[in-house]
Amino acid sequence: MLCLTLLFAFTANAQSEFIVTGTISDEFEAPLPGASVLEKGTTNGVSTDFDGNYSITVSNQNAILIISYIGYGEKEVPVEGNSEVNTSLEPSASSLDEVVVVGYGAVKKKDLTGAVAQLDATKIASQSTNSVTDVLRANIAGLSIGNSTSPSGVSNIQIRGNNSITASSAPLIVVDGFIFNGSLADIAPQDIDKLDVLKDASSAAVYGARGANGVILITTKRGTSEKPTITINTSVGFAQDASNQRPYSADQYDDWRVDVFKSSRGNVAAENPGFFDDPNNLPNGLSLDDWLAYDGGQGNPTRVWLNRIGFQDVESQNYLDGKSIDWYERINQTGFRNEFNTSISGRKGGLNYYWSIGRQDNEGITVGEEFEAIRSRLNLDAKINNWLTVGANVQFAKQDTGSIPAQRLQIIRSSPWGSEFDAEGNIRLSPQDDNGAGAVNAFLRRDFSDRVDLDHAFNSRVYAKVKLPLGFSYELGYANRLEFREFYDFYSQASPANLVGSAVRDNRKINEWQLDNILRWNKTIDKHAFDLTFLVYAEKFRSFRTIGRANTFEPSDALGFSALERGTIQTIESEDVTTTGDAYMTRLGYNYDSRYLINFIMRRDGFSAFGADNKRAYFPSASGAWVISEENFFNSSFVNFLKLRLSYGENGNRNIGNFASLSRLAAGNFLNTDANGQAIQVPTFNNQTQENNDLRWERTRAFNAGLDFSFLDGKIEGSLDAYRNITDDLIIERQLPNIIGFDNVITNLGEIENKGIEFVIATQNINKENVQWNTNFNFSLNRNRINSLYGDLDENGNELDDLENQWFIGEATDIIWGRQETGIWQSNEADQAAVYGVSPGDFRILDVNNDQLLDVQDNVFQGYRLPRYRWGLTNSFTFFKNIDFSFEIYSNWGQKRLFNLAKSRDGFIDRTNFWQTPYWTPENPRDDYARLFSNDGSATFNVYRDASFVRLNNVTLAYRFPKRIIEKLSMSSARFYVNGRNLAVWAKDWDFFDPEPVTIEGRSDGIAPNVRFFTVGLDITL
Amino acid sequence: MSLIAVSGLLLTSCSEEFLDAEPQSFFTPGNALNTSEGLNSLLSRALVNVRAEYYGDGAPMITENIFSEVAIEGTTDKAGPAQDLNLQILPDANLNSGNTNRIGWFWENFYENIKFANTVIGRIDDAEFDSPEQRSDVLGRAMFHRAYAYYRLTHQFGDVPLVLEEVTSPRLDFVTTHRDVILDFIQNELNQAVNMVSENSNGGEVNKGVVLHLLTKVNLTQGDFTEAITTASQLIDGGKYALMTQRFGSSAGDAEKDVTWDLHQVENKSLPGNTEVILAGVDRLEFRGVGSAGNGTSVMRQATPLWWRFINTPDGQNGMSDEPNITIDQVNQIGRGIGRNRGTRYSTIDVWQDANNDERHKLGNWLDMEDLVYNAPSLEEAGNSFYGQNLELYLPDGTSLCADTIRNWYGFPRYKLFVADPTAVKPSGGHGDWYIYRLAETYLLRAEAHFWNGDNASAAADINMVRQRANADPITAADVNIDYILDERTRELYYEENRNTELSRIAFIFAKTGRAAYNGQTYSLDNFSQKNFWYDRIIEVTDFYNIPNLKTVFGVSFTMSPFHALWPVPASAINANTQGRINQNEGYPGVENNIPALTTIPEPEKDS
C-alpha cells in the first residue's frame, strides 16, 4: 500500500557565525514587540520580545537584516560587523510588505504573481462576527457568501462564479497548512490571524485537483512577545427578526379568509352573490334572510358565515368569544447571544505558544432555537535548535445543536382563532383541529421530545521542520481529523400527534489523515532569488455510520432513545465510506531584484472516486509579474509601486461524490408471504446508474491579468484583475431518455467559461492627528457561458441544447428559461384569459407564437439567477486616537429570484393563516400578485422577481481606553464596542423577507426570516 | 561544526492500489449480479414497482380510474388536478405528482421494470443456478415482468420504444415501435414463460397462475379469444384457485359481515385459505421502512369522500367533525377522506340499480352519505336535535346542505376501502395487502372472451359465478354485452383493476375487429385518436365530462377528448433522446415531429 522511504540528510555548518542583538522601536521610540528580524537572502529569522529586543545568529559579519512589522515600512540594516543593531520603523499605509500565505509557503504581498486577497486580524477584530463566513462577507472582491439565518451563522461560499454544473463549487479551506474538511463552525473567528484567498488558478494550482473553486487559507494566531499575553473577549447581544413580514392578525384573518373563499370557490360566489360576505356587511339589496337561505343557515348569522368561510367549530367559538392567539408572538423571540473567549500566548526561548478557549451560546429568533459551541486551540512551535523546529496545531470543537425549536412554520399555519389547550388543560394536536392542513401545535416536538445532537471534532497537525545545508529545508506534516457526530432523538407517545413513540440513534465517526512531505530550497545569489518547493502528499478518509431506529415501545417508551431494544419494531442501517488521494507538487519561484517574478507549478493528483482509467491527472501553472516601479527608468513621486501580473493555470475539481463512476446496486427490501400468510422480507436490487470507467477530472484552465498599484506613499493602494476561466471535461449528469430505466449518467462533457473583472482599492482619505479615515472598496463582475455540452448536432450542424437541464450553448448556467408571466389578466380581459383556461386575477403568460397554446415553444430567456455585479464598501474612522467607527455596505445587483409566492396559493390558505402579502381582487386589481388560489391553466411557469439589493451590513463603534487608565489597571489594552449587523437592506423590486437567498443561487422562494444582530463587547489584553 | 543527521519520513505511493477505495456499503453489478439471488433481487425490485401502483398518496391507480368511467379527480379547491384534461394533459406538464396525475409515473416505472427484466435476461448466463428449473423460473419471471410493463404501456401510450437489452452506455437514438410488434413479442414470451415459471411460489411472488392471468389479457387484446379462453380455463380449472364462497379469515366469526367483506379485509388477502388471490401486493405495518410500501395504502384518504367539512345540518349548523375519540367517532370508522378518487354517478349509483341482495352494495359494506350521521361535538354541546341523525342533502325547498357535492358527497365501498391505520391520529388507510390479480377477474376475462367468440351463454355462466358469490341475482345470456361486462367489472373490481388499461384494451379490440359496439358505433385503428370506444363509453355513462357548464367550486370544467385514450409521452423522454425520435401521440404538441414507427423488432444495440 504505502511505501515509506526514510530520508537521511546530513548538514555541515562551516561558516563563521556571528551574533547580533538589539532593540526595535516605533516612530515614538516605544519598543515594538513581535517585529520580524530576518537575515536577508535566508530563512533565518527571529522576532522581537515584549520589550522590542532580539538576538539573532547570522552567517557572517556582513549580513543584512530585514526588519519588518505589520503596518510599518520594511527596513534593511547592514550589520557591518556591529554586534548591536538598534533601529526604529516608520509607519506605512501600505500593505505591500505584509506576508501572504500561498499554500505550502508564504511570500510578501509585493512579490505575489497570482491573484490573492488578504484579510488580517485587525479587520476581523473590529467587527463582531459569528463565523468565518461573516468575516469574509463583502470584504473580498469576487467572493460570494450566502445569507445565513441560523444561530451557527455559517453560509455557502463561492469564488469567482460557478465553474461547474454539478460538482460542488465550494472553495477549499486550508487551516495552518492542513486541508480542512470539517465544519467552518468549528473555527473560532477570534483565533484567526489572517485569511488569504487564492482566487486565480496559478495560485490555487498548488492544490491542483482541489483548487478549481479557489482556496481560502486560514492562519491562526501565534505568540508574539516574551511576556505572556492574555486576551479576554466577551460580548453579549441579541438577534431579532429584521423582516417586517407578519401573518394575518386575528382582526385581519376573517376578511382575508373571505377573499380566499371568494377566489377559491369562485363558482359558488358567482352563483350566490354575497354568499361569503360578513352578514353584518352584506352587499346592497341582499337581505339577511336571503343570505341565510343560500344554504339553509339558521341561528347566529356570524356562526353561519364563519362556517361558510371554513372556520372550524373551535375557531368559530373562539371568534364569538373573542379569544385569539398571536402565534407570531408565541413562536418568534429576540434571541440572546453571548460569547466568551480567552487566550494566552507568548514566546519563551525557542517556544512559541498560543492557547485559546471560548464558548459561544447563541439563541436564534425562534423560541428554543439554540446553538452552543466550545472551541479550544493550542498552537505550539518549538525551536529545538538552529536546525530543527517542531510544532503542533491542535483544535478541538464541540457543537451542540440539540435544542428543539418551536415549529416556525406554525406562524403561518396555526389559526389565530385556534385553541392551544382543551377543557382539561391538555395540549391540543392542532389549534384549529386541522392537522391535515399542516396546522399543529408549534411546541409539540419541543414538549414531547428528547434530543442529543452533538458534534465533537479534533483537528490536529504536527510538523517537524529541518534546516538542511545549501539553502534546503524539509518539513514533514501529519494532520488528523477525528470527528464524532451523534444524533439521538426520541418523540414520545404522549404527544397528541403520536399513537406510538419513536426513537433514532445515529452515530457517525469520521477519521481522516493527511501526510505532507515538503522540501524547500531558498537561495539568493546576488539579485537572483530562487524558491523551490517539492511536495509529496497522501490522504485517506474513512467514515463509519450506524443508524438504529425503533418504535412502538413495550411496556412503555419512558426510556426513549436510551433503550431502542424496547421497541417492537427495530431497524438498523449502516454506511461506511473510504476514499484515498495522493499528490506530487513542484513549485519553482524566481525573483530577480524584486523586479521580475516568475512562478511555475506542476501538480499530479490522484483520487479514488474517479473512473478506473482516469485516477490521476496533471495540473500545471505558470505566472509572472513585472514590478514596473522598480525599473530604473521609472521615476515617479506619485506612483510608489506598480506591478503587472500575468498567470495561467489548470486546476481540477473532484467534488463529485465518492462513487460516481460506479454502477451502484441500490439495495432494499420487498415482502412475500410464507405458507402461513406471514410476511417475509426478500432483498431487492436496483441497478440505477451506469458505470463510467472513463470518468475523469473536471479541469479549469484559467488566465488572469492583474495590476497592483500604490500611490502617494501607500495612501491609495489597490489592484485590478481580469480573468477568464475555461472549464472543460465538465462532470455532469447527462440526461438520458428515461426508457433505459433511469434518466442520467455522470460523465465528462462540455465546456464552461467564466470571465470577469475584480477591482479593489484602499485609500487613506484623512490622516490627521485626531481624525483618520480609511476606505476600502471592491467591485466584481462575473460572466458565465456554456461553450459546449454533449457535441450532439442538429440538422444544421449546430450543437443541441439540453432542454431538460435548461443548459443552452452560448448562455450562462444560471440563465432563467421558461414561460414568462407578463402581469395579471384584469377583469375586462376575461375572454382572452379563458383562451388559456384561466380567469381574471391569474397570471398572463407570454404566448410567443400566438398559437393560443402555451408550450415549450413559448419559453423565453428571462435573465439570470446570479448577480451581474457585486460591490462592497467599508469606511473606517478613528477620532481622537481612541474612538473607532466603521460601517460596511455591500450590494448584489441584477439577479432574479424565484417568487412563486406571487401565485398567492402556498399551502392550504383556505384552512390556515399565511403571511400578509398583496393579492389581486376585482376591487383592488394589481399586476404583480395573482388572485388568491390562482390558476396556472395550461401553462407550467415560474414567477421571477429582480432581487437586486444594497445592504448596510456592519456598523461598529469602539472606544479604546487611553493608556493612562489602562496602565493603572495593569492592562496593555482595553476596548469597548457596540456592533450592529444587517441593519438595513434596500431592494429594488423585492418586498418579501430578504432579497438575498440562503443558497447563493436563488432557486427557492426562501421564506426565511432575515436576522439582525446587535452586540456589545469588551476586549481586554493583559 | 558537528555533523548532524536528520531523518524524516518521505512518503511515496508506489502502488496504484492505494487509490482503489472499494465501495463498502453498497453492491455493484460486478460483485452481486452473478448469482441467482442477485438476479432475483432485481425481479423483487420490479415487484416493488408493480405493488407501488396501489399505494400511497395520489396512488398511480387513481390515474387509471380517472381516465375511465368509474371515477374523476375530486380535488375541487384548486387548479392542477386532472379535471380539465384538454387543458392540463400536456407532454411537458407535471405528469408525476399526487396533485396532478401519475401518467409519468407509469412511463418511468414500467420502463424501470423493463430494465430489471432486461438485466436479468441479459445476464442469465453469468449466474450459477442450483438447477435448470431454478434458472428457467428466474428467466420466465423476468419475461413476465417485461411483458407486464409492455402490456400496460401499449394500452396507456400506444406505440412506444421497445427496449430489450440492459443499456450500459449512454444511448440517445431510440425510436418508437408499433404496438402490434410489441404485443406479438410479449405474447410469444408469455407463452414460453407459462412453462418456465414454477407453479407454486411465496405469496406476493410471480408464479404460473400470474403469468396465465396476464397472458389471458394479452390473448384478448390480440384478438385470440379462443386462446384467451384456454389460458383463463387453465387458471380456473387447474384446481389451485377457486372463488371464495365461504366465510373465512379475521372476520369469519362476525355475523354482521359476509364473505364479500371477508375477502377484502387486508389481513385476509394473503391467508393460506384464500384460494381466490392470484397475486397480492404484501404490505405490513411491522415492516415499515424495511419492505413495506412507504406509508401504506392511504386508500381511505384517497377514495373516501371529504365528509368531515362543509356539510350542514338542516338547521344550518356545521354537522361534521373528523376528530377521533369523540362521542360519535366516525373518522376511525371510515377514515379521513379527501375525495381525490371521486366515484362517478355511474360507479356509485347507476351500476347498483338492481342490486337487490348484492353484498357488494349491502349497507355497511357500502356506505352512501345518507348512512353517515351528524357528529360534530359542537352540536352535542348545543343539544342540537340533529346530532346523531343521518345526513340529509336537501332541505324540503331544495336548498343543498352541501356546497360541494363533487368532493363531499358520494357513496363508497367501505368493505374495500377500510384499512386500519393504527399509527395515525386520523386514519388515512394504513398498511395492508392489496389484490393485484384475483380469480374473479379471470372469470370476467373469460366471460369477455366468450362474448367476443359469440358464446353469450358461457359468458353469462362466468359472470354469474362472480355474481352468485356476492349473492347478486344471476343474469341470462341475453343480458350479456360489453356494456354489462364493464358494469360487472365495476361492481367487482372497483379500486382494484387497472380500469383505463382494460377499457383501452376493449377499445382496441373494437377498433381491431371492426365489430359494432352495443352503442351502435363501429371503430377503426386508422383514426383511433379521433374516434374510439374508450371516449364514447366515458361520455356515455359518466356525469362529468358530458355535462356542459359543470364546474368545480373553484371554477374548473371537466373536459376530455377522444385522443386522451392514449396518454402523452412525457416530454423529458423525447427531449433527452436527441439522436433519435420517440413519437408523440396524436392530439398533443410535438406530434408533428413523428416518424413512422418500427414494424419489426429493433436490432440489438452493439455496445461500443
mmCIF file of N, CA, C and O in Angstrom, chain A residues 731-779:
data_model
loop_
_atom_site.group_PDB
_atom_site.id
_atom_site.type_symbol
_atom_site.label_atom_id
_atom_site.label_comp_id
_atom_site.label_asym_id
_atom_site.label_seq_id
_atom_site.Cartn_x
_atom_site.Cartn_y
_atom_site.Cartn_z
ATOM 1 N N ILE A 731 -17.967 17.599 -15.258
ATOM 2 C CA ILE A 731 -18.647 16.421 -14.736
ATOM 3 C C ILE A 731 -20.117 16.776 -14.632
ATOM 4 O O ILE A 731 -20.491 17.655 -13.864
ATOM 5 N N ILE A 732 -20.929 16.142 -15.446
ATOM 6 C CA ILE A 732 -22.344 16.498 -15.418
ATOM 7 C C ILE A 732 -23.206 15.267 -15.468
ATOM 8 O O ILE A 732 -22.779 14.196 -15.886
ATOM 9 N N GLU A 733 -24.419 15.478 -15.011
ATOM 10 C CA GLU A 733 -25.413 14.428 -15.139
ATOM 11 C C GLU A 733 -26.015 14.583 -16.510
ATOM 12 O O GLU A 733 -26.869 15.427 -16.741
ATOM 13 N N ARG A 734 -25.533 13.777 -17.415
ATOM 14 C CA ARG A 734 -26.067 13.859 -18.759
ATOM 15 C C ARG A 734 -27.445 13.226 -18.779
ATOM 16 O O ARG A 734 -27.646 12.095 -18.313
ATOM 17 N N GLN A 735 -28.418 13.958 -19.329
ATOM 18 C CA GLN A 735 -29.773 13.425 -19.392
ATOM 19 C C GLN A 735 -29.849 12.325 -20.433
ATOM 20 O O GLN A 735 -29.344 12.459 -21.538
ATOM 21 N N LEU A 736 -30.469 11.235 -20.058
ATOM 22 C CA LEU A 736 -30.685 10.129 -20.987
ATOM 23 C C LEU A 736 -32.190 9.922 -21.099
ATOM 24 O O LEU A 736 -32.932 10.265 -20.184
ATOM 25 N N PRO A 737 -32.640 9.356 -22.204
ATOM 26 C CA PRO A 737 -34.075 9.050 -22.278
ATOM 27 C C PRO A 737 -34.395 8.059 -21.154
ATOM 28 O O PRO A 737 -33.684 7.052 -21.005
ATOM 29 N N ASN A 738 -35.424 8.331 -20.373
ATOM 30 C CA ASN A 738 -35.671 7.509 -19.197
ATOM 31 C C ASN A 738 -36.185 6.112 -19.531
ATOM 32 O O ASN A 738 -36.402 5.306 -18.629
ATOM 33 N N ILE A 739 -36.316 5.800 -20.790
ATOM 34 C CA ILE A 739 -36.765 4.448 -21.140
ATOM 35 C C ILE A 739 -35.670 3.411 -20.915
ATOM 36 O O ILE A 739 -35.934 2.220 -21.012
ATOM 37 N N ILE A 740 -34.458 3.827 -20.599
ATOM 38 C CA ILE A 740 -33.449 2.829 -20.240
ATOM 39 C C ILE A 740 -33.541 2.464 -18.760
ATOM 40 O O ILE A 740 -32.781 1.659 -18.265
ATOM 41 N N GLY A 741 -34.474 3.096 -18.043
ATOM 42 C CA GLY A 741 -34.700 2.710 -16.654
ATOM 43 C C GLY A 741 -34.144 3.679 -15.646
ATOM 44 O O GLY A 741 -34.304 3.511 -14.450
ATOM 45 N N PHE A 742 -33.446 4.690 -16.093
ATOM 46 C CA PHE A 742 -33.026 5.816 -15.258
ATOM 47 C C PHE A 742 -32.789 6.946 -16.237
ATOM 48 O O PHE A 742 -32.842 6.740 -17.443
ATOM 49 N N ASP A 743 -32.497 8.132 -15.735
ATOM 50 C CA ASP A 743 -32.510 9.226 -16.709
ATOM 51 C C ASP A 743 -31.226 10.020 -16.798
ATOM 52 O O ASP A 743 -31.202 11.064 -17.416
ATOM 53 N N ASN A 744 -30.152 9.540 -16.169
ATOM 54 C CA ASN A 744 -28.905 10.271 -16.377
ATOM 55 C C ASN A 744 -27.715 9.394 -16.087
ATOM 56 O O ASN A 744 -27.817 8.350 -15.458
ATOM 57 N N VAL A 745 -26.554 9.856 -16.578
ATOM 58 C CA VAL A 745 -25.292 9.210 -16.234
ATOM 59 C C VAL A 745 -24.309 10.330 -15.924
ATOM 60 O O VAL A 745 -24.372 11.410 -16.526
ATOM 61 N N ILE A 746 -23.425 10.087 -14.970
ATOM 62 C CA ILE A 746 -22.426 11.098 -14.632
ATOM 63 C C ILE A 746 -21.255 10.938 -15.577
ATOM 64 O O ILE A 746 -20.659 9.865 -15.675
ATOM 65 N N THR A 747 -20.961 11.980 -16.311
ATOM 66 C CA THR A 747 -19.950 11.862 -17.347
ATOM 67 C C THR A 747 -19.247 13.203 -17.537
ATOM 68 O O THR A 747 -19.636 14.209 -16.963
ATOM 69 N N ASN A 748 -18.169 13.195 -18.322
ATOM 70 C CA ASN A 748 -17.436 14.430 -18.613
ATOM 71 C C ASN A 748 -17.819 14.915 -19.987
ATOM 72 O O ASN A 748 -17.621 14.208 -20.964
ATOM 73 N N LEU A 749 -18.330 16.088 -20.055
ATOM 74 C CA LEU A 749 -18.691 16.634 -21.352
ATOM 75 C C LEU A 749 -18.673 18.153 -21.271
ATOM 76 O O LEU A 749 -18.849 18.725 -20.206
ATOM 77 N N GLY A 750 -18.472 18.756 -22.397
ATOM 78 C CA GLY A 750 -18.737 20.181 -22.484
ATOM 79 C C GLY A 750 -17.680 21.101 -21.925
ATOM 80 O O GLY A 750 -16.606 20.688 -21.494
ATOM 81 N N GLU A 751 -18.026 22.364 -21.952
ATOM 82 C CA GLU A 751 -17.092 23.410 -21.558
ATOM 83 C C GLU A 751 -17.865 24.626 -21.066
ATOM 84 O O GLU A 751 -18.837 25.032 -21.672
ATOM 85 N N ILE A 752 -17.400 25.186 -19.953
ATOM 86 C CA ILE A 752 -17.986 26.410 -19.406
ATOM 87 C C ILE A 752 -16.916 27.474 -19.339
ATOM 88 O O ILE A 752 -15.761 27.168 -19.049
ATOM 89 N N GLU A 753 -17.299 28.675 -19.568
ATOM 90 C CA GLU A 753 -16.345 29.772 -19.475
ATOM 91 C C GLU A 753 -16.853 30.768 -18.438
ATOM 92 O O GLU A 753 -18.026 31.114 -18.424
ATOM 93 N N ASN A 754 -15.942 31.211 -17.570
ATOM 94 C CA ASN A 754 -16.257 32.296 -16.646
ATOM 95 C C ASN A 754 -15.240 33.390 -16.894
ATOM 96 O O ASN A 754 -14.041 33.127 -16.888
ATOM 97 N N LYS A 755 -15.702 34.584 -17.112
ATOM 98 C CA LYS A 755 -14.742 35.669 -17.193
ATOM 99 C C LYS A 755 -15.249 36.817 -16.352
ATOM 100 O O LYS A 755 -16.452 36.959 -16.133
ATOM 101 N N GLY A 756 -14.303 37.613 -15.887
ATOM 102 C CA GLY A 756 -14.752 38.684 -15.012
ATOM 103 C C GLY A 756 -13.663 39.674 -14.697
ATOM 104 O O GLY A 756 -12.508 39.533 -15.114
ATOM 105 N N ILE A 757 -14.085 40.678 -13.962
ATOM 106 C CA ILE A 757 -13.193 41.757 -13.556
ATOM 107 C C ILE A 757 -13.360 41.952 -12.064
ATOM 108 O O ILE A 757 -14.483 41.899 -11.551
ATOM 109 N N GLU A 758 -12.238 42.175 -11.385
ATOM 110 C CA GLU A 758 -12.297 42.492 -9.961
ATOM 111 C C GLU A 758 -11.444 43.717 -9.710
ATOM 112 O O GLU A 758 -10.350 43.832 -10.243
ATOM 113 N N PHE A 759 -11.943 44.584 -8.898
ATOM 114 C CA PHE A 759 -11.229 45.823 -8.632
ATOM 115 C C PHE A 759 -11.273 46.087 -7.138
ATOM 116 O O PHE A 759 -12.332 45.989 -6.512
ATOM 117 N N VAL A 760 -10.125 46.342 -6.560
ATOM 118 C CA VAL A 760 -10.043 46.605 -5.129
ATOM 119 C C VAL A 760 -9.258 47.882 -4.931
ATOM 120 O O VAL A 760 -8.209 48.062 -5.560
ATOM 121 N N ILE A 761 -9.746 48.755 -4.089
ATOM 122 C CA ILE A 761 -8.954 49.952 -3.804
ATOM 123 C C ILE A 761 -9.101 50.311 -2.329
ATOM 124 O O ILE A 761 -10.181 50.204 -1.751
ATOM 125 N N ALA A 762 -7.953 50.656 -1.725
ATOM 126 C CA ALA A 762 -7.960 51.091 -0.334
ATOM 127 C C ALA A 762 -7.343 52.476 -0.287
ATOM 128 O O ALA A 762 -6.280 52.696 -0.862
ATOM 129 N N THR A 763 -8.028 53.392 0.347
ATOM 130 C CA THR A 763 -7.495 54.753 0.385
ATOM 131 C C THR A 763 -7.444 55.252 1.814
ATOM 132 O O THR A 763 -8.265 54.904 2.657
ATOM 133 N N GLN A 764 -6.428 56.075 2.049
ATOM 134 C CA GLN A 764 -6.341 56.773 3.323
ATOM 135 C C GLN A 764 -6.777 58.202 3.030
ATOM 136 O O GLN A 764 -6.053 58.967 2.442
ATOM 137 N N ASN A 765 -7.997 58.520 3.390
ATOM 138 C CA ASN A 765 -8.565 59.804 2.974
ATOM 139 C C ASN A 765 -8.081 60.946 3.859
ATOM 140 O O ASN A 765 -7.765 62.029 3.387
ATOM 141 N N ILE A 766 -8.051 60.692 5.152
ATOM 142 C CA ILE A 766 -7.615 61.724 6.099
ATOM 143 C C ILE A 766 -6.649 61.070 7.071
ATOM 144 O O ILE A 766 -6.902 59.962 7.553
ATOM 145 N N ASN A 767 -5.593 61.709 7.341
ATOM 146 C CA ASN A 767 -4.659 61.161 8.316
ATOM 147 C C ASN A 767 -4.133 62.300 9.181
ATOM 148 O O ASN A 767 -2.982 62.686 9.103
ATOM 149 N N LYS A 768 -5.028 62.866 9.960
ATOM 150 C CA LYS A 768 -4.648 63.928 10.889
ATOM 151 C C LYS A 768 -4.462 63.314 12.271
ATOM 152 O O LYS A 768 -4.847 62.172 12.507
ATOM 153 N N GLU A 769 -3.933 64.090 13.150
ATOM 154 C CA GLU A 769 -3.665 63.525 14.468
ATOM 155 C C GLU A 769 -4.950 63.041 15.142
ATOM 156 O O GLU A 769 -4.983 61.977 15.749
ATOM 157 N N ASN A 770 -6.032 63.803 15.002
ATOM 158 C CA ASN A 770 -7.252 63.424 15.707
ATOM 159 C C ASN A 770 -8.328 62.815 14.826
ATOM 160 O O ASN A 770 -9.384 62.445 15.308
ATOM 161 N N VAL A 771 -8.055 62.749 13.544
ATOM 162 C CA VAL A 771 -9.037 62.135 12.641
ATOM 163 C C VAL A 771 -8.307 61.307 11.587
ATOM 164 O O VAL A 771 -7.425 61.813 10.895
ATOM 165 N N GLN A 772 -8.668 60.043 11.525
ATOM 166 C CA GLN A 772 -8.206 59.230 10.413
ATOM 167 C C GLN A 772 -9.416 58.607 9.731
ATOM 168 O O GLN A 772 -10.370 58.218 10.398
ATOM 169 N N TRP A 773 -9.342 58.547 8.398
ATOM 170 C CA TRP A 773 -10.462 57.978 7.641
ATOM 171 C C TRP A 773 -9.896 57.101 6.513
ATOM 172 O O TRP A 773 -9.135 57.601 5.690
ATOM 173 N N ASN A 774 -10.241 55.856 6.549
ATOM 174 C CA ASN A 774 -9.804 54.929 5.506
ATOM 175 C C ASN A 774 -11.028 54.328 4.811
ATOM 176 O O ASN A 774 -12.048 54.093 5.443
ATOM 177 N N THR A 775 -10.855 54.096 3.520
ATOM 178 C CA THR A 775 -11.948 53.492 2.749
ATOM 179 C C THR A 775 -11.427 52.284 1.990
ATOM 180 O O THR A 775 -10.325 52.323 1.432
ATOM 181 N N ASN A 776 -12.206 51.223 2.012
ATOM 182 C CA ASN A 776 -11.924 50.051 1.177
ATOM 183 C C ASN A 776 -13.116 49.833 0.270
ATOM 184 O O ASN A 776 -14.248 49.798 0.732
ATOM 185 N N PHE A 777 -12.831 49.655 -0.993
ATOM 186 C CA PHE A 777 -13.918 49.416 -1.930
ATOM 187 C C PHE A 777 -13.548 48.227 -2.810
ATOM 188 O O PHE A 777 -12.400 48.104 -3.234
ATOM 189 N N ASN A 778 -14.482 47.352 -3.043
ATOM 190 C CA ASN A 778 -14.224 46.287 -4.003
ATOM 191 C C ASN A 778 -15.418 46.119 -4.920
ATOM 192 O O ASN A 778 -16.558 46.366 -4.545
ATOM 193 N N PHE A 779 -15.100 45.715 -6.137
ATOM 194 C CA PHE A 779 -16.133 45.553 -7.149
ATOM 195 C C PHE A 779 -15.803 44.296 -7.939
ATOM 196 O O PHE A 779 -14.646 44.021 -8.219
#
